[in-house]
Amino acid sequence: MDIHRVEAFRDNYIFVLYDGNQGQAAVVDPGDAEPVLATLDRLGATLTTILNTHHHSDHVGGNRQLLDRFPAAWVYGGAEDQGRIPGQTHCLSAGDRITVGQRTAEVFFVPGHTRAHIAYYFAPAMADGWGELFCGDTLFAGGCGRLFEGTPQQMVESLSQLRQLPDRTRVWCAHEYTLNNLKFAITVDAANPTLQTRLEQVQAARALNQPTVPADLGLEKQTNPFLRWDSTALQRAVGGTSAVQTFARLRGKKDLF
Ligand code: ZN
Ligand code: FE
């Protein structure tokens, strides 16, 4: 399975999963159909599957136009998003498994950004290979999504599930927010040397307009403040005494950053 990163709007990423043997493709969160169709045409691929993480228009806005061209495609989304995802054909819940080409994805229910948000995790195809996580607007490189429909408690539980995945997991998040996220992170975790190094690397990459997605989950665990609510340095920085309170204070500060 090849993963093609497609840029859309100002800072969205759409991902095309292409199985060259079968000439078939899936797409994750097609907010805009045009760049997806261009990619499919370049590959000569047939779209069989749309994977949506949540109902926001920058993630589902291209569904209808893609279905016009590929009417047989299945459209997956969270069970709680029924009625909010255009063309949805399948409702997914925690623990469901779906087949995409030769690979299988496990579904995680990760409410917080929205009340229905799900994520898709493809376990490594080979021992000691990399897993692939498509997490929409839940986990970002260096950050996490805003809480539009969920509570800090829910988001901590959602991010806890993602944090339990293996270090060797590529994080395919839906926005290029990394530089701003890390600039915030350094304000609350200034003494973290791994974070300092990462911020420098991301600054250099973005200066050259290079993407920072996919991120590496092992590195996220060491540098993303929204996965580090149990770090004493972070708890001290925001005056939090529990995981949820620390997370809530971090999220509140980031909203104002
Ligand atoms: Zn969103
Ligand atoms: Fe989004």
PDB file of C-alpha atoms and ligand atoms in Angstrom:
ATOM      1  CA  MET A   1       0.000   0.000   0.000  1.00  0.00           C
ATOM      2  CA  ASP A   2       1.524   3.278  -1.109  1.00  0.00           C
ATOM      3  CA  ILE A   3       0.380   6.388   0.708  1.00  0.00           C
ATOM      4  CA  HIS A   4       0.211   9.601  -1.309  1.00  0.00           C
ATOM      5  CA  ARG A   5      -0.093  12.879   0.544  1.00  0.00           C
ATOM      6  CA  VAL A   6      -2.341  15.343  -1.290  1.00  0.00           C
ATOM      7  CA  GLU A   7      -2.421  19.008  -0.295  1.00  0.00           C
ATOM      8  CA  ALA A   8      -5.753  20.810  -0.103  1.00  0.00           C
ATOM      9  CA  PHE A   9      -6.987  24.245   0.946  1.00  0.00           C
ATOM     10  CA  ARG A  10      -4.543  26.176   3.111  1.00  0.00           C
ATOM     11  CA  ASP A  11      -3.088  23.464   5.307  1.00  0.00           C
ATOM     12  CA  ASN A  12      -5.111  20.242   4.896  1.00  0.00           C
ATOM     13  CA  TYR A  13      -3.682  16.899   3.919  1.00  0.00           C
ATOM     14  CA  ILE A  14      -5.737  14.230   2.169  1.00  0.00           C
ATOM     15  CA  PHE A  15      -4.237  10.754   1.877  1.00  0.00           C
ATOM     16  CA  VAL A  16      -4.625   8.417  -1.078  1.00  0.00           C
ATOM     17  CA  LEU A  17      -3.878   4.767  -0.253  1.00  0.00           C
ATOM     18  CA  TYR A  18      -2.966   2.998  -3.449  1.00  0.00           C
ATOM     19  CA  ASP A  19      -2.702  -0.714  -4.070  1.00  0.00           C
ATOM     20  CA  GLY A  20      -0.734  -0.977  -7.310  1.00  0.00           C
ATOM     21  CA  ASN A  21      -1.407  -4.708  -7.767  1.00  0.00           C
ATOM     22  CA  GLN A  22      -5.135  -4.205  -7.886  1.00  0.00           C
ATOM     23  CA  GLY A  23      -5.167  -0.703  -9.355  1.00  0.00           C
ATOM     24  CA  GLN A  24      -7.454   0.314  -6.512  1.00  0.00           C
ATOM     25  CA  ALA A  25      -7.320   3.221  -4.148  1.00  0.00           C
ATOM     26  CA  ALA A  26      -8.855   4.473  -0.933  1.00  0.00           C
ATOM     27  CA  VAL A  27      -8.858   8.064   0.239  1.00  0.00           C
ATOM     28  CA  VAL A  28      -8.815   9.450   3.772  1.00  0.00           C
ATOM     29  CA  ASP A  29     -10.779  12.645   4.469  1.00  0.00           C
ATOM     30  CA  PRO A  30     -11.270  14.082   0.988  1.00  0.00           C
ATOM     31  CA  GLY A  31     -12.250  17.636   1.863  1.00  0.00           C
ATOM     32  CA  ASP A  32     -11.761  18.578  -1.779  1.00  0.00           C
ATOM     33  CA  ALA A  33     -12.337  16.188  -4.695  1.00  0.00           C
ATOM     34  CA  GLU A  34     -10.247  17.934  -7.378  1.00  0.00           C
ATOM     35  CA  PRO A  35      -6.728  17.168  -6.108  1.00  0.00           C
ATOM     36  CA  VAL A  36      -7.834  13.616  -5.271  1.00  0.00           C
ATOM     37  CA  LEU A  37      -9.181  13.039  -8.780  1.00  0.00           C
ATOM     38  CA  ALA A  38      -5.940  14.399 -10.223  1.00  0.00           C
ATOM     39  CA  THR A  39      -3.952  11.933  -8.111  1.00  0.00           C
ATOM     40  CA  LEU A  40      -6.217   9.003  -9.014  1.00  0.00           C
ATOM     41  CA  ASP A  41      -5.954   9.861 -12.712  1.00  0.00           C
ATOM     42  CA  ARG A  42      -2.176  10.095 -12.509  1.00  0.00           C
ATOM     43  CA  LEU A  43      -2.087   6.639 -10.868  1.00  0.00           C
ATOM     44  CA  GLY A  44      -4.757   5.212 -13.159  1.00  0.00           C
ATOM     45  CA  ALA A  45      -6.549   4.044 -10.022  1.00  0.00           C
ATOM     46  CA  THR A  46     -10.176   3.212  -9.292  1.00  0.00           C
ATOM     47  CA  LEU A  47     -11.504   4.627  -6.045  1.00  0.00           C
ATOM     48  CA  THR A  48     -13.167   1.884  -3.990  1.00  0.00           C
ATOM     49  CA  THR A  49     -13.202   3.362  -0.509  1.00  0.00           C
ATOM     50  CA  ILE A  50     -13.579   6.680   1.294  1.00  0.00           C
ATOM     51  CA  LEU A  51     -12.450   6.727   4.918  1.00  0.00           C
ATOM     52  CA  ASN A  52     -13.800   9.696   6.866  1.00  0.00           C
ATOM     53  CA  THR A  53     -12.628  10.496  10.392  1.00  0.00           C
ATOM     54  CA  HIS A  54     -15.288  13.112  11.193  1.00  0.00           C
ATOM     55  CA  HIS A  55     -17.931  15.270   9.590  1.00  0.00           C
ATOM     56  CA  HIS A  56     -16.199  18.650   9.205  1.00  0.00           C
ATOM     57  CA  SER A  57     -16.409  19.947   5.650  1.00  0.00           C
ATOM     58  CA  ASP A  58     -12.646  20.173   5.168  1.00  0.00           C
ATOM     59  CA  HIS A  59     -12.699  16.364   5.606  1.00  0.00           C
ATOM     60  CA  VAL A  60     -15.887  15.291   3.789  1.00  0.00           C
ATOM     61  CA  GLY A  61     -16.500  18.149   1.324  1.00  0.00           C
ATOM     62  CA  GLY A  62     -15.287  16.105  -1.665  1.00  0.00           C
ATOM     63  CA  ASN A  63     -17.320  12.940  -0.957  1.00  0.00           C
ATOM     64  CA  ARG A  64     -20.192  13.731  -3.327  1.00  0.00           C
ATOM     65  CA  GLN A  65     -18.026  14.669  -6.287  1.00  0.00           C
ATOM     66  CA  LEU A  66     -15.905  11.549  -5.811  1.00  0.00           C
ATOM     67  CA  LEU A  67     -19.063   9.413  -5.667  1.00  0.00           C
ATOM     68  CA  ASP A  68     -20.290  11.011  -8.895  1.00  0.00           C
ATOM     69  CA  ARG A  69     -17.183   9.625 -10.562  1.00  0.00           C
ATOM     70  CA  PHE A  70     -16.979   6.355  -8.549  1.00  0.00           C
ATOM     71  CA  PRO A  71     -20.570   5.560  -7.523  1.00  0.00           C
ATOM     72  CA  ALA A  72     -19.687   2.101  -6.183  1.00  0.00           C
ATOM     73  CA  ALA A  73     -17.211   3.404  -3.607  1.00  0.00           C
ATOM     74  CA  TRP A  74     -17.956   2.621   0.016  1.00  0.00           C
ATOM     75  CA  VAL A  75     -17.973   5.508   2.458  1.00  0.00           C
ATOM     76  CA  TYR A  76     -16.900   4.710   5.994  1.00  0.00           C
ATOM     77  CA  GLY A  77     -17.455   6.965   8.980  1.00  0.00           C
ATOM     78  CA  GLY A  78     -18.229   6.814  12.664  1.00  0.00           C
ATOM     79  CA  ALA A  79     -21.578   5.391  13.761  1.00  0.00           C
ATOM     80  CA  GLU A  80     -22.283   8.607  15.663  1.00  0.00           C
ATOM     81  CA  ASP A  81     -21.697  10.637  12.509  1.00  0.00           C
ATOM     82  CA  GLN A  82     -24.610   9.024  10.663  1.00  0.00           C
ATOM     83  CA  GLY A  83     -26.438  11.801   8.836  1.00  0.00           C
ATOM     84  CA  ARG A  84     -23.469  14.160   8.950  1.00  0.00           C
ATOM     85  CA  ILE A  85     -21.173  12.450   6.417  1.00  0.00           C
ATOM     86  CA  PRO A  86     -22.313  12.791   2.776  1.00  0.00           C
ATOM     87  CA  GLY A  87     -22.890   9.422   1.123  1.00  0.00           C
ATOM     88  CA  GLN A  88     -21.943   7.367   4.184  1.00  0.00           C
ATOM     89  CA  THR A  89     -22.531   3.658   3.519  1.00  0.00           C
ATOM     90  CA  HIS A  90     -20.945   2.063   6.608  1.00  0.00           C
ATOM     91  CA  CYS A  91     -21.094   3.026  10.286  1.00  0.00           C
ATOM     92  CA  LEU A  92     -18.042   2.120  12.329  1.00  0.00           C
ATOM     93  CA  SER A  93     -17.544   1.661  16.049  1.00  0.00           C
ATOM     94  CA  ALA A  94     -14.574   1.031  18.308  1.00  0.00           C
ATOM     95  CA  GLY A  95     -12.801  -2.206  17.513  1.00  0.00           C
ATOM     96  CA  ASP A  96     -14.321  -2.695  14.060  1.00  0.00           C
ATOM     97  CA  ARG A  97     -11.930  -3.970  11.408  1.00  0.00           C
ATOM     98  CA  ILE A  98     -12.153  -3.080   7.747  1.00  0.00           C
ATOM     99  CA  THR A  99     -10.218  -4.316   4.749  1.00  0.00           C
ATOM    100  CA  VAL A 100      -8.550  -1.838   2.427  1.00  0.00           C
ATOM    101  CA  GLY A 101      -6.739  -3.530  -0.454  1.00  0.00           C
ATOM    102  CA  GLN A 102      -4.499  -6.144   1.158  1.00  0.00           C
ATOM    103  CA  ARG A 103      -4.426  -4.403   4.529  1.00  0.00           C
ATOM    104  CA  THR A 104      -6.703  -4.311   7.521  1.00  0.00           C
ATOM    105  CA  ALA A 105      -7.473  -1.223   9.562  1.00  0.00           C
ATOM    106  CA  GLU A 106      -8.683  -1.194  13.144  1.00  0.00           C
ATOM    107  CA  VAL A 107     -11.124   1.523  14.162  1.00  0.00           C
ATOM    108  CA  PHE A 108     -10.593   3.644  17.274  1.00  0.00           C
ATOM    109  CA  PHE A 109     -13.394   5.780  18.697  1.00  0.00           C
ATOM    110  CA  VAL A 110     -11.698   9.036  19.650  1.00  0.00           C
ATOM    111  CA  PRO A 111     -14.286  11.695  20.600  1.00  0.00           C
ATOM    112  CA  GLY A 112     -13.158  15.145  21.723  1.00  0.00           C
ATOM    113  CA  HIS A 113     -12.623  17.300  18.618  1.00  0.00           C
ATOM    114  CA  THR A 114     -16.102  16.122  17.637  1.00  0.00           C
ATOM    115  CA  ARG A 115     -18.371  13.734  19.493  1.00  0.00           C
ATOM    116  CA  ALA A 116     -18.185  11.131  16.702  1.00  0.00           C
ATOM    117  CA  HIS A 117     -14.533  11.237  15.634  1.00  0.00           C
ATOM    118  CA  ILE A 118     -12.845   7.947  14.709  1.00  0.00           C
ATOM    119  CA  ALA A 119      -9.296   7.003  13.709  1.00  0.00           C
ATOM    120  CA  TYR A 120      -7.987   4.223  11.480  1.00  0.00           C
ATOM    121  CA  TYR A 121      -4.912   2.197  12.397  1.00  0.00           C
ATOM    122  CA  PHE A 122      -3.159  -0.190  10.023  1.00  0.00           C
ATOM    123  CA  ALA A 123      -0.891  -2.557  11.937  1.00  0.00           C
ATOM    124  CA  PRO A 124       2.510  -3.185  10.324  1.00  0.00           C
ATOM    125  CA  ALA A 125       2.346  -5.470   7.304  1.00  0.00           C
ATOM    126  CA  MET A 126       5.599  -7.147   8.323  1.00  0.00           C
ATOM    127  CA  ALA A 127       7.180  -7.787  11.707  1.00  0.00           C
ATOM    128  CA  ASP A 128       9.214  -4.724  12.769  1.00  0.00           C
ATOM    129  CA  GLY A 129       7.619  -2.642  10.017  1.00  0.00           C
ATOM    130  CA  TRP A 130       5.686   0.564  10.622  1.00  0.00           C
ATOM    131  CA  GLY A 131       2.024   0.954  11.423  1.00  0.00           C
ATOM    132  CA  GLU A 132      -0.023   3.737   9.858  1.00  0.00           C
ATOM    133  CA  LEU A 133      -2.404   5.893  11.885  1.00  0.00           C
ATOM    134  CA  PHE A 134      -4.967   8.158  10.226  1.00  0.00           C
ATOM    135  CA  CYS A 135      -6.205  10.305  13.075  1.00  0.00           C
ATOM    136  CA  GLY A 136      -7.906  13.268  11.372  1.00  0.00           C
ATOM    137  CA  ASP A 137      -8.062  16.223  13.762  1.00  0.00           C
ATOM    138  CA  THR A 138      -7.573  14.261  17.006  1.00  0.00           C
ATOM    139  CA  LEU A 139      -3.785  13.972  17.265  1.00  0.00           C
ATOM    140  CA  PHE A 140      -1.620  16.428  15.350  1.00  0.00           C
ATOM    141  CA  ALA A 141       2.143  16.456  15.014  1.00  0.00           C
ATOM    142  CA  GLY A 142       3.112  18.321  18.178  1.00  0.00           C
ATOM    143  CA  GLY A 143      -0.481  19.058  19.136  1.00  0.00           C
ATOM    144  CA  CYS A 144      -4.105  17.959  19.157  1.00  0.00           C
ATOM    145  CA  GLY A 145      -7.438  19.133  17.801  1.00  0.00           C
ATOM    146  CA  ARG A 146      -9.570  21.764  19.462  1.00  0.00           C
ATOM    147  CA  LEU A 147     -12.458  20.544  21.587  1.00  0.00           C
ATOM    148  CA  PHE A 148     -15.546  21.494  19.609  1.00  0.00           C
ATOM    149  CA  GLU A 149     -17.962  18.800  20.784  1.00  0.00           C
ATOM    150  CA  GLY A 150     -16.123  16.937  23.506  1.00  0.00           C
ATOM    151  CA  THR A 151     -14.673  17.335  26.979  1.00  0.00           C
ATOM    152  CA  PRO A 152     -11.069  17.275  28.187  1.00  0.00           C
ATOM    153  CA  GLN A 153     -11.829  13.938  29.869  1.00  0.00           C
ATOM    154  CA  GLN A 154     -12.952  12.436  26.559  1.00  0.00           C
ATOM    155  CA  MET A 155      -9.960  13.799  24.689  1.00  0.00           C
ATOM    156  CA  VAL A 156      -7.527  12.431  27.277  1.00  0.00           C
ATOM    157  CA  GLU A 157      -9.156   9.007  26.918  1.00  0.00           C
ATOM    158  CA  SER A 158      -8.993   9.264  23.126  1.00  0.00           C
ATOM    159  CA  LEU A 159      -5.359  10.362  23.063  1.00  0.00           C
ATOM    160  CA  SER A 160      -4.509   7.669  25.635  1.00  0.00           C
ATOM    161  CA  GLN A 161      -5.674   5.028  23.190  1.00  0.00           C
ATOM    162  CA  LEU A 162      -3.512   6.458  20.416  1.00  0.00           C
ATOM    163  CA  ARG A 163      -0.554   6.821  22.787  1.00  0.00           C
ATOM    164  CA  GLN A 164      -0.696   3.075  23.444  1.00  0.00           C
ATOM    165  CA  LEU A 165       0.090   2.271  19.822  1.00  0.00           C
ATOM    166  CA  PRO A 166       3.676   1.208  19.026  1.00  0.00           C
ATOM    167  CA  ASP A 167       6.393   3.842  18.708  1.00  0.00           C
ATOM    168  CA  ARG A 168       6.933   2.687  15.142  1.00  0.00           C
ATOM    169  CA  THR A 169       3.689   4.224  13.946  1.00  0.00           C
ATOM    170  CA  ARG A 170       3.463   6.939  11.316  1.00  0.00           C
ATOM    171  CA  VAL A 171       0.974   9.630  12.278  1.00  0.00           C
ATOM    172  CA  TRP A 172      -0.912  10.844   9.216  1.00  0.00           C
ATOM    173  CA  CYS A 173      -2.766  13.802  10.667  1.00  0.00           C
ATOM    174  CA  ALA A 174      -4.994  16.019   8.552  1.00  0.00           C
ATOM    175  CA  HIS A 175      -3.349  19.435   8.921  1.00  0.00           C
ATOM    176  CA  GLU A 176       0.119  20.971   8.624  1.00  0.00           C
ATOM    177  CA  TYR A 177       0.066  22.653  12.034  1.00  0.00           C
ATOM    178  CA  THR A 178       3.343  21.263  13.343  1.00  0.00           C
ATOM    179  CA  LEU A 179       5.487  24.395  13.519  1.00  0.00           C
ATOM    180  CA  ASN A 180       2.912  26.422  15.405  1.00  0.00           C
ATOM    181  CA  ASN A 181       2.207  23.460  17.678  1.00  0.00           C
ATOM    182  CA  LEU A 182       5.867  23.072  18.586  1.00  0.00           C
ATOM    183  CA  LYS A 183       6.273  26.818  19.160  1.00  0.00           C
ATOM    184  CA  PHE A 184       3.530  26.436  21.743  1.00  0.00           C
ATOM    185  CA  ALA A 185       5.010  23.225  23.148  1.00  0.00           C
ATOM    186  CA  ILE A 186       8.339  24.891  23.891  1.00  0.00           C
ATOM    187  CA  THR A 187       6.556  27.502  26.040  1.00  0.00           C
ATOM    188  CA  VAL A 188       5.339  24.791  28.429  1.00  0.00           C
ATOM    189  CA  ASP A 189       8.177  22.241  28.104  1.00  0.00           C
ATOM    190  CA  ALA A 190      11.224  24.440  27.552  1.00  0.00           C
ATOM    191  CA  ALA A 191      13.772  22.125  29.166  1.00  0.00           C
ATOM    192  CA  ASN A 192      12.910  19.120  26.972  1.00  0.00           C
ATOM    193  CA  PRO A 193      16.011  18.595  24.764  1.00  0.00           C
ATOM    194  CA  THR A 194      14.195  16.288  22.347  1.00  0.00           C
ATOM    195  CA  LEU A 195      11.567  18.969  21.822  1.00  0.00           C
ATOM    196  CA  GLN A 196      14.232  21.653  21.274  1.00  0.00           C
ATOM    197  CA  THR A 197      15.855  19.536  18.566  1.00  0.00           C
ATOM    198  CA  ARG A 198      12.536  18.737  16.952  1.00  0.00           C
ATOM    199  CA  LEU A 199      11.509  22.398  16.856  1.00  0.00           C
ATOM    200  CA  GLU A 200      14.761  23.272  15.072  1.00  0.00           C
ATOM    201  CA  GLN A 201      14.245  20.476  12.543  1.00  0.00           C
ATOM    202  CA  VAL A 202      10.662  21.485  11.868  1.00  0.00           C
ATOM    203  CA  GLN A 203      11.632  25.149  11.510  1.00  0.00           C
ATOM    204  CA  ALA A 204      14.223  24.155   8.901  1.00  0.00           C
ATOM    205  CA  ALA A 205      11.782  21.892   7.065  1.00  0.00           C
ATOM    206  CA  ARG A 206       9.027  24.492   6.922  1.00  0.00           C
ATOM    207  CA  ALA A 207      11.457  27.187   5.765  1.00  0.00           C
ATOM    208  CA  LEU A 208      11.939  24.952   2.710  1.00  0.00           C
ATOM    209  CA  ASN A 209       8.181  24.341   2.504  1.00  0.00           C
ATOM    210  CA  GLN A 210       8.679  20.637   3.238  1.00  0.00           C
ATOM    211  CA  PRO A 211       5.837  18.679   4.866  1.00  0.00           C
ATOM    212  CA  THR A 212       6.192  17.471   8.463  1.00  0.00           C
ATOM    213  CA  VAL A 213       3.488  14.808   8.097  1.00  0.00           C
ATOM    214  CA  PRO A 214       3.645  11.872   8.651  1.00  0.00           C
ATOM    215  CA  ALA A 215       5.073  12.271  12.123  1.00  0.00           C
ATOM    216  CA  ASP A 216       6.630   9.507  14.190  1.00  0.00           C
ATOM    217  CA  LEU A 217       4.525   8.403  17.168  1.00  0.00           C
ATOM    218  CA  GLY A 218       7.583   7.522  19.247  1.00  0.00           C
ATOM    219  CA  LEU A 219       8.785  11.115  18.880  1.00  0.00           C
ATOM    220  CA  GLU A 220       5.277  12.425  19.575  1.00  0.00           C
ATOM    221  CA  LYS A 221       5.269  10.617  22.897  1.00  0.00           C
ATOM    222  CA  GLN A 222       8.471  12.453  23.846  1.00  0.00           C
ATOM    223  CA  THR A 223       7.620  15.927  22.538  1.00  0.00           C
ATOM    224  CA  ASN A 224       3.865  16.475  22.126  1.00  0.00           C
ATOM    225  CA  PRO A 225       2.546  18.169  25.284  1.00  0.00           C
ATOM    226  CA  PHE A 226      -0.920  16.775  24.597  1.00  0.00           C
ATOM    227  CA  LEU A 227       0.434  13.253  25.089  1.00  0.00           C
ATOM    228  CA  ARG A 228       2.491  14.231  28.132  1.00  0.00           C
ATOM    229  CA  TRP A 229      -0.112  15.138  30.767  1.00  0.00           C
ATOM    230  CA  ASP A 230       1.650  12.831  33.234  1.00  0.00           C
ATOM    231  CA  SER A 231       5.042  14.543  32.885  1.00  0.00           C
ATOM    232  CA  THR A 232       5.873  16.359  36.115  1.00  0.00           C
ATOM    233  CA  ALA A 233       7.568  19.178  34.182  1.00  0.00           C
ATOM    234  CA  LEU A 234       4.362  19.851  32.256  1.00  0.00           C
ATOM    235  CA  GLN A 235       2.141  19.484  35.297  1.00  0.00           C
ATOM    236  CA  ARG A 236       4.323  22.027  37.066  1.00  0.00           C
ATOM    237  CA  ALA A 237       4.313  24.379  34.062  1.00  0.00           C
ATOM    238  CA  VAL A 238       0.513  24.655  34.031  1.00  0.00           C
ATOM    239  CA  GLY A 239      -0.225  23.931  37.696  1.00  0.00           C
ATOM    240  CA  GLY A 240      -2.164  20.762  36.946  1.00  0.00           C
ATOM    241  CA  THR A 241      -2.552  18.032  39.553  1.00  0.00           C
ATOM    242  CA  SER A 242      -4.223  15.343  37.450  1.00  0.00           C
ATOM    243  CA  ALA A 243      -3.950  14.164  33.867  1.00  0.00           C
ATOM    244  CA  VAL A 244      -7.282  15.666  32.856  1.00  0.00           C
ATOM    245  CA  GLN A 245      -6.668  18.972  34.604  1.00  0.00           C
ATOM    246  CA  THR A 246      -3.190  19.254  33.082  1.00  0.00           C
ATOM    247  CA  PHE A 247      -4.587  18.475  29.651  1.00  0.00           C
ATOM    248  CA  ALA A 248      -7.440  20.964  30.062  1.00  0.00           C
ATOM    249  CA  ARG A 249      -5.062  23.741  31.091  1.00  0.00           C
ATOM    250  CA  LEU A 250      -2.711  22.986  28.203  1.00  0.00           C
ATOM    251  CA  ARG A 251      -5.617  23.000  25.748  1.00  0.00           C
ATOM    252  CA  GLY A 252      -6.896  26.266  27.198  1.00  0.00           C
ATOM    253  CA  LYS A 253      -3.486  27.915  26.843  1.00  0.00           C
ATOM    254  CA  LYS A 254      -3.097  26.625  23.300  1.00  0.00           C
ATOM    255  CA  ASP A 255      -6.510  28.021  22.330  1.00  0.00           C
ATOM    256  CA  LEU A 256      -5.176  31.460  23.234  1.00  0.00           C
ATOM    257  CA  PHE A 257      -1.685  31.004  21.775  1.00  0.00           C
TER     258      PHE A 257
HETATM  259 ZN    ZN B   1     -12.118  19.011  12.147  1.00  0.00          ZN
HETATM  260 FE    FE B   2      -9.827  19.711   9.886  1.00  0.00          FE
END
